[in-house]
Short mmCIF file of C-alpha atoms (C1' of nucleotides) in Angstrom, two decimals:
data_model
loop_
_atom_site.label_atom_id
_atom_site.label_comp_id
_atom_site.label_asym_id
_atom_site.label_seq_id
_atom_site.Cartn_x
_atom_site.Cartn_y
_atom_site.Cartn_z
CA MET A 1 0.00 0.00 0.00
CA SER A 2 2.46 2.68 1.14
CA GLN A 3 5.49 2.96 -1.10
CA PRO A 4 8.98 3.23 0.39
CA GLY A 5 10.38 6.48 -0.97
CA GLU A 6 7.12 8.37 -0.61
CA SER A 7 6.97 11.78 0.98
CA LEU A 8 4.17 13.03 3.19
CA ARG A 9 2.99 15.10 0.27
CA ASP A 10 2.75 12.09 -2.04
CA ARG A 11 0.97 10.05 0.60
CA LYS A 12 -1.60 12.78 1.13
CA LYS A 13 -2.19 13.04 -2.57
CA ARG A 14 -2.77 9.35 -2.91
CA ARG A 15 -5.13 9.39 0.03
CA THR A 16 -7.12 12.32 -1.34
CA ARG A 17 -7.39 10.77 -4.76
CA ALA A 18 -8.54 7.50 -3.29
CA ALA A 19 -11.02 9.26 -1.03
CA LEU A 20 -12.55 11.12 -3.96
CA GLU A 21 -12.79 7.96 -6.02
CA ARG A 22 -14.40 6.08 -3.13
CA ALA A 23 -16.82 8.90 -2.39
CA THR A 24 -17.87 9.11 -6.02
CA VAL A 25 -18.48 5.40 -6.35
CA ARG A 26 -20.18 5.05 -2.99
CA LEU A 27 -22.58 7.93 -3.48
CA ALA A 28 -23.32 7.03 -7.09
CA ALA A 29 -24.14 3.46 -6.13
CA GLU A 30 -26.32 4.67 -3.31
CA ARG A 31 -28.33 7.42 -5.00
CA GLY A 32 -27.73 6.97 -8.70
CA TYR A 33 -24.99 8.65 -10.66
CA ASP A 34 -26.76 11.80 -11.68
CA HIS A 35 -28.40 12.41 -8.38
CA VAL A 36 -24.97 13.06 -6.94
CA THR A 37 -23.27 16.40 -7.44
CA VAL A 38 -19.57 17.07 -7.40
CA GLU A 39 -20.22 19.33 -4.44
CA GLU A 40 -21.51 16.38 -2.43
CA ILE A 41 -18.62 14.20 -3.46
CA ALA A 42 -16.09 16.82 -2.47
CA ALA A 43 -17.82 17.31 0.87
CA GLU A 44 -17.79 13.55 1.49
CA ALA A 45 -14.06 13.48 0.84
CA ASP A 46 -13.45 16.62 2.90
CA VAL A 47 -11.99 18.75 0.18
CA SER A 48 -13.23 21.67 -1.87
CA VAL A 49 -14.97 21.31 -5.20
CA ARG A 50 -12.02 22.96 -6.85
CA THR A 51 -9.73 20.31 -5.43
CA PHE A 52 -11.92 17.58 -6.86
CA PHE A 53 -11.17 19.01 -10.28
CA ASN A 54 -7.49 19.15 -9.53
CA TYR A 55 -7.58 15.37 -9.29
CA PHE A 56 -10.14 14.43 -11.90
CA ALA A 57 -11.02 16.20 -15.10
CA SER A 58 -14.64 15.13 -14.83
CA LYS A 59 -17.15 13.32 -12.68
CA ASP A 60 -16.98 10.41 -15.11
CA GLU A 61 -13.30 10.03 -14.60
CA ALA A 62 -13.67 9.96 -10.84
CA LEU A 63 -16.26 7.21 -11.04
CA ILE A 64 -13.97 4.90 -12.96
CA GLY A 65 -10.83 6.21 -11.32
CA ALA A 66 -8.60 4.84 -14.03
CA ASP A 67 -4.97 5.01 -13.08
CA PRO A 68 -3.34 7.49 -15.46
CA GLU A 69 -0.17 5.43 -15.37
CA ALA A 70 -1.88 2.26 -16.48
CA GLY A 71 -1.56 3.16 -20.14
CA PRO A 72 2.19 3.81 -20.08
CA ARG A 73 2.71 0.77 -17.86
CA MET A 74 0.92 -1.47 -20.34
CA ALA A 75 2.85 -0.03 -23.25
CA GLU A 76 6.11 -0.74 -21.49
CA ARG A 77 5.03 -4.25 -20.66
CA ILE A 78 4.15 -4.92 -24.27
CA LEU A 79 7.51 -3.74 -25.50
CA ALA A 80 9.34 -5.68 -22.79
CA ALA A 81 7.74 -9.04 -23.61
CA PRO A 82 10.02 -11.79 -24.95
CA ASP A 83 10.41 -12.05 -28.70
CA ASP A 84 8.53 -15.30 -29.10
CA VAL A 85 5.38 -13.73 -27.69
CA THR A 86 2.94 -12.40 -30.27
CA PRO A 87 1.70 -8.82 -30.01
CA PHE A 88 -1.72 -10.25 -29.27
CA GLN A 89 -0.46 -12.29 -26.36
CA ALA A 90 1.62 -9.42 -25.06
CA TYR A 91 -1.33 -7.08 -25.13
CA ARG A 92 -3.62 -9.69 -23.61
CA ASP A 93 -1.19 -10.25 -20.77
CA SER A 94 -0.77 -6.56 -20.11
CA ILE A 95 -4.53 -6.12 -19.83
CA LEU A 96 -5.00 -9.07 -17.52
CA ALA A 97 -2.12 -7.94 -15.36
CA GLU A 98 -3.72 -4.53 -14.85
CA ILE A 99 -7.07 -6.06 -14.08
CA THR A 100 -5.87 -8.55 -11.50
CA ASP A 101 -3.89 -5.78 -9.92
CA GLU A 102 -6.87 -3.47 -9.84
CA LEU A 103 -9.15 -6.12 -8.42
CA ASN A 104 -6.67 -7.00 -5.71
CA ASN A 105 -6.51 -3.38 -4.64
CA ALA A 106 -10.11 -2.36 -4.97
CA ARG A 107 -12.44 -5.29 -5.48
CA ASP A 108 -15.05 -3.67 -3.23
CA LEU A 109 -15.21 -0.58 -5.42
CA TRP A 110 -15.89 -2.66 -8.48
CA LEU A 111 -18.77 -4.37 -6.76
CA LEU A 112 -20.33 -0.94 -6.26
CA ARG A 113 -19.45 0.31 -9.72
CA LYS A 114 -21.23 -2.71 -11.11
CA ASP A 115 -24.56 -1.35 -9.93
CA VAL A 116 -23.88 2.09 -11.32
CA LEU A 117 -22.76 0.76 -14.68
CA MET A 118 -25.78 -1.47 -15.00
CA GLN A 119 -27.95 1.65 -14.84
CA ARG A 120 -25.71 3.72 -17.06
CA PRO A 121 -23.69 1.53 -19.43
CA ASP A 122 -22.65 4.60 -21.38
CA LEU A 123 -20.39 5.67 -18.52
CA LEU A 124 -18.04 2.82 -19.26
CA VAL A 125 -17.80 3.89 -22.87
CA ARG A 126 -17.17 7.47 -21.80
CA ALA A 127 -14.45 6.31 -19.46
CA PHE A 128 -12.54 4.99 -22.44
CA ALA A 129 -13.26 8.17 -24.36
CA ASN A 130 -11.38 10.05 -21.67
CA SER A 131 -8.33 7.92 -22.17
CA ALA A 132 -8.48 8.02 -25.95
CA GLU A 133 -5.02 9.59 -25.93
CA TYR A 134 -3.55 6.45 -24.40
CA GLU A 135 -4.96 4.35 -27.20
CA GLN A 136 -2.48 5.99 -29.49
CA LEU A 137 0.34 5.09 -27.14
CA LEU A 138 -0.69 1.45 -26.91
CA ALA A 139 -1.28 1.22 -30.64
CA SER A 140 2.26 2.45 -31.24
CA ALA A 141 3.64 -0.20 -28.92
CA VAL A 142 1.65 -2.94 -30.63
CA GLY A 143 2.60 -1.63 -34.05
CA GLN A 144 6.26 -1.58 -33.17
CA ARG A 145 6.21 -5.17 -31.97
CA ALA A 146 4.19 -6.27 -34.96
CA GLY A 147 6.56 -4.56 -37.34
CA LEU A 148 3.74 -2.80 -39.11
CA PRO A 149 3.75 0.71 -40.62
CA GLU A 150 2.08 3.49 -38.65
CA SER A 151 -0.79 3.50 -41.09
CA HIS A 152 -1.86 -0.12 -40.61
CA LEU A 153 -5.22 -0.86 -39.06
CA TYR A 154 -4.15 -3.84 -36.98
CA PRO A 155 -2.60 -2.10 -33.95
CA ARG A 156 -5.47 0.33 -33.54
CA LEU A 157 -7.92 -2.50 -33.95
CA LEU A 158 -6.26 -4.72 -31.41
CA VAL A 159 -6.21 -1.94 -28.85
CA ALA A 160 -9.84 -1.09 -29.51
CA ALA A 161 -10.66 -4.77 -29.15
CA GLY A 162 -9.14 -4.61 -25.69
CA SER A 163 -11.46 -1.81 -24.62
CA ALA A 164 -14.38 -3.61 -26.15
CA ALA A 165 -13.49 -6.84 -24.40
CA PHE A 166 -13.24 -5.12 -21.07
CA ARG A 167 -16.46 -3.26 -21.59
CA CYS A 168 -18.45 -6.32 -22.62
CA ALA A 169 -16.91 -8.39 -19.88
CA VAL A 170 -17.99 -5.90 -17.23
CA THR A 171 -21.51 -5.77 -18.61
CA ARG A 172 -21.68 -9.53 -18.66
CA TRP A 173 -20.11 -9.84 -15.22
CA ALA A 174 -22.58 -7.31 -13.84
CA LEU A 175 -25.43 -9.66 -14.79
CA ASP A 176 -23.81 -12.76 -13.37
CA ASP A 177 -20.63 -12.63 -11.34
CA SER A 178 -20.25 -16.39 -10.94
CA VAL A 179 -17.19 -16.14 -13.14
CA ALA A 180 -14.47 -13.74 -12.01
CA LEU A 181 -14.19 -10.53 -14.01
CA GLY A 182 -10.62 -11.23 -14.99
CA ASP A 183 -11.61 -14.56 -16.48
CA VAL A 184 -14.47 -13.06 -18.46
CA VAL A 185 -12.12 -10.49 -19.92
CA GLY A 186 -9.75 -13.30 -20.82
CA ASP A 187 -12.54 -15.22 -22.55
CA ALA A 188 -13.57 -12.13 -24.46
CA LEU A 189 -10.05 -11.50 -25.66
CA ASP A 190 -9.74 -15.11 -26.75
CA LEU A 191 -12.85 -14.74 -28.86
CA PHE A 192 -11.26 -11.77 -30.54
CA GLY A 193 -8.13 -13.80 -30.96
CA THR A 194 -9.73 -16.72 -32.76
CA GLY A 195 -12.12 -14.57 -34.75
CA LEU A 196 -15.80 -13.71 -34.66
CA ALA A 197 -16.70 -15.07 -38.08
CA HIS A 198 -18.25 -18.16 -36.57
CA VAL A 199 -20.47 -18.48 -33.54
CA PRO A 200 -18.52 -20.12 -30.73
CA HIS A 201 -19.80 -23.25 -29.06
CA HIS A 202 -21.69 -22.63 -25.88
CA HIS A 203 -20.01 -24.52 -23.08
CA GLU A 204 -20.65 -23.81 -19.41
CA GLY A 205 -17.84 -22.77 -17.12
CA GLY A 206 -15.39 -21.74 -19.83
CA THR A 207 -12.70 -20.06 -17.80
CA SER A 208 -9.91 -20.66 -20.27
CA MET B 1 -34.53 13.06 -50.73
CA SER B 2 -38.18 14.00 -50.12
CA GLN B 3 -40.30 11.06 -49.18
CA PRO B 4 -43.71 10.52 -50.74
CA GLY B 5 -46.10 10.41 -47.77
CA GLU B 6 -44.36 13.21 -45.95
CA SER B 7 -46.29 16.10 -44.50
CA LEU B 8 -45.09 19.68 -44.43
CA ARG B 9 -44.42 19.24 -40.75
CA ASP B 10 -42.20 16.23 -41.34
CA ARG B 11 -40.36 17.97 -44.13
CA LYS B 12 -39.66 20.95 -41.93
CA LYS B 13 -38.41 18.73 -39.15
CA ARG B 14 -36.04 16.93 -41.44
CA ARG B 15 -34.78 20.22 -42.80
CA THR B 16 -34.23 21.68 -39.35
CA ARG B 17 -32.42 18.59 -38.14
CA ALA B 18 -30.20 18.58 -41.17
CA ALA B 19 -29.53 22.30 -40.83
CA LEU B 20 -28.46 21.86 -37.21
CA GLU B 21 -26.22 18.94 -38.06
CA ARG B 22 -24.63 20.86 -40.93
CA ALA B 23 -24.15 23.97 -38.83
CA THR B 24 -22.52 21.99 -36.05
CA VAL B 25 -20.11 20.21 -38.35
CA ARG B 26 -19.31 23.27 -40.41
CA LEU B 27 -18.59 25.54 -37.47
CA ALA B 28 -16.67 22.87 -35.57
CA ALA B 29 -14.47 22.18 -38.57
CA GLU B 30 -13.89 25.87 -39.06
CA ARG B 31 -13.15 27.02 -35.51
CA GLY B 32 -12.57 23.85 -33.52
CA TYR B 33 -15.24 21.92 -31.68
CA ASP B 34 -15.05 23.63 -28.34
CA HIS B 35 -14.74 27.11 -29.68
CA VAL B 36 -18.28 26.79 -30.95
CA THR B 37 -21.24 27.27 -28.65
CA VAL B 38 -24.67 25.80 -29.06
CA GLU B 39 -25.92 29.35 -29.23
CA GLU B 40 -23.88 29.97 -32.35
CA ILE B 41 -24.99 26.72 -33.92
CA ALA B 42 -28.62 27.50 -33.27
CA ALA B 43 -28.21 30.98 -34.74
CA GLU B 44 -26.54 29.55 -37.85
CA ALA B 45 -29.49 27.21 -38.33
CA ASP B 46 -32.01 29.96 -37.57
CA VAL B 47 -33.64 28.35 -34.58
CA SER B 48 -33.53 28.94 -30.85
CA VAL B 49 -31.11 27.23 -28.53
CA ARG B 50 -34.01 25.43 -26.95
CA THR B 51 -34.97 24.00 -30.30
CA PHE B 52 -31.46 22.70 -30.80
CA PHE B 53 -31.97 20.58 -27.71
CA ASN B 54 -35.32 19.39 -28.96
CA TYR B 55 -33.45 17.74 -31.81
CA PHE B 56 -30.23 16.66 -30.17
CA ALA B 57 -29.60 15.69 -26.59
CA SER B 58 -26.10 17.12 -26.70
CA LYS B 59 -23.62 18.98 -28.83
CA ASP B 60 -21.75 15.69 -29.35
CA GLU B 61 -24.81 14.08 -30.81
CA ALA B 62 -25.33 16.92 -33.25
CA LEU B 63 -21.77 16.66 -34.48
CA ILE B 64 -22.11 13.01 -35.42
CA GLY B 65 -25.76 13.32 -36.30
CA ALA B 66 -26.36 9.62 -36.00
CA ASP B 67 -29.71 8.61 -37.37
CA PRO B 68 -31.76 7.34 -34.41
CA GLU B 69 -33.44 4.84 -36.68
CA ALA B 70 -30.18 3.30 -37.82
CA GLY B 71 -30.06 0.95 -34.83
CA PRO B 72 -33.54 -0.51 -35.29
CA ARG B 73 -33.00 -0.67 -39.05
CA MET B 74 -29.84 -2.69 -38.62
CA ALA B 75 -31.48 -5.01 -36.12
CA GLU B 76 -34.30 -5.68 -38.55
CA ARG B 77 -31.88 -6.31 -41.36
CA ILE B 78 -29.96 -8.81 -39.26
CA LEU B 79 -33.08 -10.73 -38.41
CA ALA B 80 -34.31 -10.64 -41.99
CA ALA B 81 -31.14 -12.11 -43.49
CA PRO B 82 -31.41 -15.55 -45.16
CA ASP B 83 -30.76 -18.57 -42.96
CA ASP B 84 -27.48 -19.57 -44.58
CA VAL B 85 -25.92 -16.23 -43.64
CA THR B 86 -23.92 -16.26 -40.43
CA PRO B 87 -24.68 -13.67 -37.74
CA PHE B 88 -21.28 -12.19 -38.45
CA GLN B 89 -22.01 -11.74 -42.12
CA ALA B 90 -25.47 -10.40 -41.40
CA TYR B 91 -24.10 -7.84 -38.97
CA ARG B 92 -21.26 -6.92 -41.31
CA ASP B 93 -23.71 -6.36 -44.14
CA SER B 94 -26.01 -4.24 -42.01
CA ILE B 95 -23.11 -2.00 -41.01
CA LEU B 96 -21.81 -1.58 -44.53
CA ALA B 97 -25.30 -0.87 -45.81
CA GLU B 98 -25.72 1.96 -43.34
CA ILE B 99 -22.34 3.39 -44.15
CA THR B 100 -22.73 3.42 -47.92
CA ASP B 101 -26.13 4.98 -47.42
CA GLU B 102 -24.75 7.64 -45.13
CA LEU B 103 -21.87 8.44 -47.43
CA ASN B 104 -24.16 8.73 -50.40
CA ASN B 105 -26.31 11.23 -48.57
CA ALA B 106 -23.70 13.26 -46.77
CA ARG B 107 -20.20 12.56 -47.99
CA ASP B 108 -19.33 16.25 -47.71
CA LEU B 109 -20.18 16.31 -44.03
CA TRP B 110 -17.88 13.40 -43.33
CA LEU B 111 -15.02 15.21 -45.02
CA LEU B 112 -15.50 18.03 -42.54
CA ARG B 113 -16.04 15.75 -39.56
CA LYS B 114 -12.75 14.11 -40.42
CA ASP B 115 -10.89 17.26 -39.43
CA VAL B 116 -12.80 17.65 -36.20
CA LEU B 117 -12.32 14.02 -35.22
CA MET B 118 -8.61 14.16 -35.91
CA GLN B 119 -8.34 16.89 -33.28
CA ARG B 120 -10.71 15.23 -30.85
CA PRO B 121 -10.80 11.45 -31.35
CA ASP B 122 -12.69 11.07 -28.10
CA LEU B 123 -15.80 12.55 -29.72
CA LEU B 124 -16.19 9.46 -31.84
CA VAL B 125 -16.07 7.29 -28.76
CA ARG B 126 -18.60 9.52 -27.05
CA ALA B 127 -20.87 9.30 -30.03
CA PHE B 128 -21.14 5.57 -29.48
CA ALA B 129 -21.64 6.12 -25.78
CA ASN B 130 -24.75 8.08 -26.62
CA SER B 131 -26.18 5.17 -28.54
CA ALA B 132 -25.22 2.57 -25.96
CA GLU B 133 -28.89 1.70 -25.64
CA TYR B 134 -28.98 0.52 -29.23
CA GLU B 135 -26.11 -1.84 -28.60
CA GLN B 136 -28.48 -3.89 -26.47
CA LEU B 137 -30.96 -4.03 -29.32
CA LEU B 138 -28.37 -5.17 -31.83
CA ALA B 139 -26.90 -7.68 -29.42
CA SER B 140 -30.34 -9.22 -28.98
CA ALA B 141 -30.76 -9.54 -32.72
CA VAL B 142 -27.35 -11.16 -33.09
CA GLY B 143 -27.99 -13.43 -30.13
CA GLN B 144 -31.31 -14.55 -31.52
CA ARG B 145 -29.80 -15.46 -34.88
CA ALA B 146 -26.86 -17.18 -33.24
CA GLY B 147 -29.15 -19.18 -31.00
CA LEU B 148 -27.21 -18.20 -27.92
CA PRO B 149 -28.57 -17.54 -24.42
CA GLU B 150 -28.96 -13.93 -23.34
CA SER B 151 -25.98 -14.29 -21.06
CA HIS B 152 -23.44 -15.22 -23.71
CA LEU B 153 -20.60 -12.85 -24.47
CA TYR B 154 -20.55 -13.35 -28.23
CA PRO B 155 -23.41 -11.07 -29.32
CA ARG B 156 -22.26 -8.17 -27.19
CA LEU B 157 -18.72 -8.68 -28.36
CA LEU B 158 -19.63 -8.77 -32.03
CA VAL B 159 -21.63 -5.58 -31.71
CA ALA B 160 -18.83 -3.86 -29.82
CA ALA B 161 -16.44 -5.03 -32.51
CA GLY B 162 -18.60 -3.21 -35.01
CA SER B 163 -18.26 0.08 -33.16
CA ALA B 164 -14.55 -0.49 -32.77
CA ALA B 165 -14.15 -1.29 -36.45
CA PHE B 166 -15.97 1.85 -37.46
CA ARG B 167 -14.05 3.97 -35.04
CA CYS B 168 -10.64 2.67 -36.09
CA ALA B 169 -11.57 2.86 -39.73
CA VAL B 170 -12.49 6.52 -39.43
CA THR B 171 -9.25 7.32 -37.62
CA ARG B 172 -7.28 5.51 -40.27
CA TRP B 173 -9.28 7.05 -43.12
CA ALA B 174 -8.72 10.50 -41.62
CA LEU B 175 -4.99 10.04 -42.02
CA ASP B 176 -5.17 8.72 -45.57
CA ASP B 177 -8.38 8.69 -47.55
CA SER B 178 -6.97 6.93 -50.58
CA VAL B 179 -9.15 3.96 -49.66
CA ALA B 180 -12.87 4.65 -49.31
CA LEU B 181 -14.19 4.69 -45.76
CA GLY B 182 -16.63 1.90 -46.44
CA ASP B 183 -13.82 -0.35 -47.64
CA VAL B 184 -11.68 0.37 -44.60
CA VAL B 185 -14.57 -0.56 -42.33
CA GLY B 186 -14.98 -3.74 -44.31
CA ASP B 187 -11.31 -4.58 -43.91
CA ALA B 188 -11.49 -3.92 -40.19
CA LEU B 189 -14.49 -6.18 -39.77
CA ASP B 190 -12.74 -8.91 -41.72
CA LEU B 191 -9.80 -8.73 -39.36
CA PHE B 192 -12.21 -9.22 -36.47
CA GLY B 193 -13.76 -12.07 -38.38
CA THR B 194 -10.57 -14.01 -38.93
CA GLY B 195 -9.13 -13.22 -35.53
CA LEU B 196 -6.47 -10.94 -34.13
CA ALA B 197 -4.25 -13.64 -32.65
CA HIS B 198 -1.81 -13.34 -35.51
CA VAL B 199 -0.50 -10.24 -37.20
CA PRO B 200 -1.98 -9.99 -40.69
CA HIS B 201 0.25 -9.71 -43.73
CA HIS B 202 0.82 -6.20 -44.93
CA HIS B 203 -0.25 -5.93 -48.54
CA GLU B 204 -0.89 -2.65 -50.30
CA GLY B 205 -4.27 -1.77 -51.74
CA GLY B 206 -6.24 -4.33 -49.75
CA THR B 207 -9.80 -3.38 -50.52
CA SER B 208 -11.22 -6.82 -50.00
"C1'" DC C 1 -62.92 29.28 -44.92
"C1'" DT C 2 -63.02 28.69 -40.08
"C1'" DG C 3 -62.06 26.96 -35.95
"C1'" DC C 4 -60.12 23.47 -33.06
"C1'" DA C 5 -56.71 20.04 -31.60
"C1'" DA C 6 -52.11 18.39 -31.93
"C1'" DA C 7 -47.35 19.21 -32.62
"C1'" DG C 8 -43.52 22.20 -32.70
"C1'" DT C 9 -41.03 26.46 -31.14
"C1'" DT C 10 -39.50 29.66 -27.99
"C1'" DG C 11 -38.11 32.26 -23.71
"C1'" DC C 12 -37.09 31.96 -19.02
"C1'" DA C 13 -35.33 30.51 -14.90
"C1'" DC C 14 -32.51 27.23 -13.02
"C1'" DT C 15 -28.89 23.55 -11.96
"C1'" DC C 16 -24.58 21.88 -12.48
"C1'" DA C 17 -20.05 20.67 -14.59
"C1'" DC C 18 -15.95 22.71 -15.36
"C1'" DT C 19 -12.09 26.61 -15.91
"C1'" DG C 20 -8.75 30.45 -14.90
"C1'" DC C 21 -6.79 33.14 -11.63
"C1'" DA C 22 -4.81 34.81 -7.52
"C1'" DA C 23 -4.52 34.39 -2.56
"C1'" DA C 24 -3.77 31.35 1.34
"C1'" DA C 25 -2.09 27.10 3.53
"C1'" DC C 26 1.06 23.68 3.53
"C1'" DT C 27 5.45 20.84 2.89
"C1'" DA C 28 10.23 20.28 1.98
"C1'" DT C 29 14.95 21.91 2.38
"C1'" DC C 30 18.87 24.20 4.13
"C1'" DG D 1 12.84 29.06 11.11
"C1'" DA D 2 13.24 31.51 6.68
"C1'" DT D 3 12.47 30.41 1.93
"C1'" DA D 4 11.07 28.22 -2.22
"C1'" DG D 5 8.00 25.01 -4.32
"C1'" DT D 6 3.30 22.62 -4.16
"C1'" DT D 7 -1.23 22.07 -3.14
"C1'" DT D 8 -5.67 23.83 -1.66
"C1'" DT D 9 -9.17 26.96 -1.87
"C1'" DG D 10 -12.56 30.76 -3.04
"C1'" DC D 11 -14.45 33.38 -6.47
"C1'" DA D 12 -16.22 34.79 -10.62
"C1'" DG D 13 -17.53 33.26 -14.89
"C1'" DT D 14 -18.86 30.27 -19.13
"C1'" DG D 15 -21.65 27.15 -21.26
"C1'" DA D 16 -24.31 22.70 -21.53
"C1'" DG D 17 -28.57 20.86 -20.59
"C1'" DT D 18 -33.63 20.61 -18.40
"C1'" DG D 19 -38.49 21.62 -17.02
"C1'" DC D 20 -42.20 24.47 -17.71
"C1'" DA D 21 -45.61 27.40 -19.63
"C1'" DA D 22 -46.81 30.51 -23.31
"C1'" DC D 23 -46.99 31.07 -28.07
"C1'" DT D 24 -47.01 29.77 -33.08
"C1'" DT D 25 -47.70 26.68 -36.75
"C1'" DT D 26 -49.73 22.75 -39.04
"C1'" DG D 27 -53.34 19.28 -39.87
"C1'" DC D 28 -57.94 18.39 -40.29
"C1'" DA D 29 -63.00 18.44 -40.20
"C1'" DG D 30 -67.13 20.67 -40.65
#
DNA sequence: CTGCAAAGTTGCACTCACTGCAAAACTATC
DNA sequence: GATAGTTTTGCAGTGAGTGCAACTTTGCAG
């Protein structure tokens, strides 16, 4: 939880950010996303409204609370993968790593978010819209590994497939969480991997 | 252009809607999306601000101007396809049909949108967020044809792949429009069809 | 043509997300 | 404990978006 070389300042910042994220999710789950104002969230987290916007560019962003370093981290991971790993596998691994990490740190928040996102599925799409800049970063990493020219569709498409997989997995998981979210995302990515041209067979507990 | 059984009222509505869409795209391309206010758009189209919001729920929506009947139309088309057509093919055809239609009616607008979307790629993502409700509709249609239970990932994933394909295709087409947008979308969908596990070969004018 | 009902338009008042700026509070460092 | 760098905050303002009630236009029937 608390890093070694972390100053008081950094610790406070992390705490405030986390408090705002928690407050947003908690209140939204309780009262419904658009019956909660930023003012209330800020009050709940004991900071001013202005400070809320120092941490998050929008209410949407605070609800999802995406780690701004996740994008760069994934890109690095993709580039660092061994040579015999395909770009697809590298990207798949980087996604699953982030997700398991996230769930280990904040599983409870995702259980609350689930309810909010079931009411407002568009918020999940918007969350990815906010990080549209990072898509470019990831696409470059994939493209580099794949040895494809900047103009090729494949990298962009693979990255977009990742968002789509995550999004669909959450929606699906929200309806029935008997399979862990990470596993559903994995299944979704595998479907993208083998192709959607043909309808997959419908077998029960398909975790892998 | 003008339908047969269309009253004066309906004609006026269509004209107003089109005028608002045009004004939004034109001004956004000219000055940049967020240096244009709804007030200016409404003025350009000779209606009140309030009327703007009678036609579009948000500025985003007006920029993309997605036909609200496109979703239902596609769903119908999917269900109406012959039995020997796979859900994938049926969905692919329904997308391409809409796109060719749209480009035939408003190619000029897309040339302007291109510039706006290059500056603000997130707007394209947001556009799909707005029509997140229709995703459910399309997923049901796909699921029905595929004979899969409501809970299965495949329909949702296929539909999301469609959005992703369109989105990536537009981004790619914005950088280099030597290949028609419809063809790029087709290529993207084919990649999803055959699977992303392996990097595709890079051949030049791949229209089909 | 007239008058009535339905649909569309508008203005108004309001809420709320979000931004820039400058002052105040706080933390780190020497 | 003074000083420099960061973070927090208040304030004033912009602009998106909504509900409501009045007003205008269109459709239609007598």
